[in-house]
């Protein structure tokens, strides 16, 4: 069950990361759109951390916890990219 949830989070990340990076790097999406992206990423980051905690409590999950830790970091990095884009747009508006 935990492995299935981990795979689902990985699929969601794979589908989201490219689109979110495009929004942040190449487009000039308004700050409101970036706020919505941040809300979505907050939920994904929370789900990822919660799953890491659950996996770490289960026996024989060393490989899965390593994979989930990497995925959790990837979600956090994606969130940081969105925050940086938002700040860049705010500075450009001044």
Tab-separated table of C-alpha atoms in Angstrom:
chain	number	residue	atom	x	y	z
A	1	UNK	CA	0.000	0.000	0.000
A	2	UNK	CA	2.775	2.454	0.902
A	3	UNK	CA	4.639	1.613	-2.301
A	4	UNK	CA	1.528	2.326	-4.367
A	5	UNK	CA	1.052	5.704	-2.686
A	6	UNK	CA	4.730	6.504	-3.267
A	7	UNK	CA	4.409	5.616	-6.956
A	8	UNK	CA	1.300	7.801	-7.262
A	9	UNK	CA	3.142	10.767	-5.739
A	10	UNK	CA	6.039	10.151	-8.135
A	11	UNK	CA	3.658	10.132	-11.113
A	12	UNK	CA	2.057	13.378	-9.956
A	13	UNK	CA	5.498	14.942	-9.555
A	14	UNK	CA	6.579	13.814	-13.017
A	15	UNK	CA	3.443	15.284	-14.582
A	16	UNK	CA	3.619	18.527	-12.599
A	17	UNK	CA	7.306	19.390	-12.567
A	18	UNK	CA	7.732	20.139	-16.258
A	19	UNK	CA	4.587	22.270	-16.410
A	20	UNK	CA	5.438	24.176	-13.246
A	21	UNK	CA	9.012	24.804	-14.365
A	22	UNK	CA	7.683	26.122	-17.672
A	23	UNK	CA	5.312	28.477	-15.854
A	24	UNK	CA	8.131	29.742	-13.640
A	25	UNK	CA	10.993	29.977	-16.097
A	26	UNK	CA	9.677	30.720	-19.550
A	27	UNK	CA	6.302	32.330	-19.089
A	28	UNK	CA	5.345	35.500	-17.307
A	29	UNK	CA	2.482	33.976	-15.377
A	30	UNK	CA	0.829	36.463	-13.048
A	31	UNK	CA	1.506	36.255	-9.334
A	32	UNK	CA	-2.050	35.014	-8.750
A	33	UNK	CA	-1.353	31.947	-10.856
A	34	UNK	CA	1.862	31.326	-8.929
A	35	UNK	CA	-0.082	31.618	-5.670
A	36	UNK	CA	-2.392	28.853	-6.875
A	37	UNK	CA	0.591	26.723	-7.823
A	38	UNK	CA	2.047	27.259	-4.341
A	39	UNK	CA	-1.193	26.116	-2.715
A	40	UNK	CA	-1.134	22.950	-4.782
A	41	UNK	CA	2.535	22.367	-3.991
A	42	UNK	CA	1.895	22.858	-0.277
A	43	UNK	CA	-0.582	19.980	-0.404
A	44	UNK	CA	1.824	17.783	-2.363
A	45	UNK	CA	4.727	18.575	-0.025
A	46	UNK	CA	2.574	17.775	2.989
A	47	UNK	CA	1.437	14.473	1.484
A	48	UNK	CA	5.029	13.594	0.645
A	49	UNK	CA	6.263	14.316	4.171
A	50	UNK	CA	3.382	12.399	5.730
A	51	UNK	CA	4.166	9.409	3.543
A	52	UNK	CA	7.852	9.614	4.512
A	53	UNK	CA	6.865	9.425	8.172
A	54	UNK	CA	4.590	6.452	7.549
A	55	UNK	CA	7.245	4.624	5.549
A	56	UNK	CA	9.948	5.264	8.133
A	57	UNK	CA	7.734	3.616	10.755
A	58	UNK	CA	7.317	0.451	8.711
A	59	UNK	CA	9.870	-2.361	8.845
A	60	UNK	CA	12.028	-3.256	5.847
A	61	UNK	CA	11.470	0.005	4.038
A	62	UNK	CA	15.032	1.273	3.586
A	63	UNK	CA	14.867	1.483	-0.207
A	64	UNK	CA	11.434	3.026	-0.217
A	65	UNK	CA	12.316	5.623	2.422
A	66	UNK	CA	15.366	6.653	0.405
A	67	UNK	CA	13.240	7.054	-2.729
A	68	UNK	CA	10.594	9.003	-0.814
A	69	UNK	CA	13.194	11.250	0.806
A	70	UNK	CA	14.520	12.131	-2.644
A	71	UNK	CA	10.986	12.755	-3.892
A	72	UNK	CA	10.239	14.923	-0.858
A	73	UNK	CA	13.323	17.011	-1.639
A	74	UNK	CA	12.249	17.287	-5.276
A	75	UNK	CA	8.833	18.608	-4.225
A	76	UNK	CA	10.509	21.126	-1.893
A	77	UNK	CA	12.866	22.255	-4.674
A	78	UNK	CA	9.949	22.695	-7.050
A	79	UNK	CA	8.184	24.810	-4.429
A	80	UNK	CA	11.326	26.920	-3.991
A	81	UNK	CA	11.425	27.466	-7.769
A	82	UNK	CA	7.881	28.828	-7.663
A	83	UNK	CA	8.696	31.099	-4.726
A	84	UNK	CA	11.758	32.430	-6.547
A	85	UNK	CA	9.698	33.122	-9.669
A	86	UNK	CA	7.126	34.948	-7.581
A	87	UNK	CA	9.814	37.117	-5.973
A	88	UNK	CA	11.379	37.811	-9.366
A	89	UNK	CA	8.048	39.009	-10.708
A	90	UNK	CA	7.465	41.154	-7.625
A	91	UNK	CA	10.899	42.782	-8.010
A	92	UNK	CA	10.336	43.366	-11.718
A	93	UNK	CA	7.051	45.125	-10.969
A	94	UNK	CA	8.770	47.649	-8.716
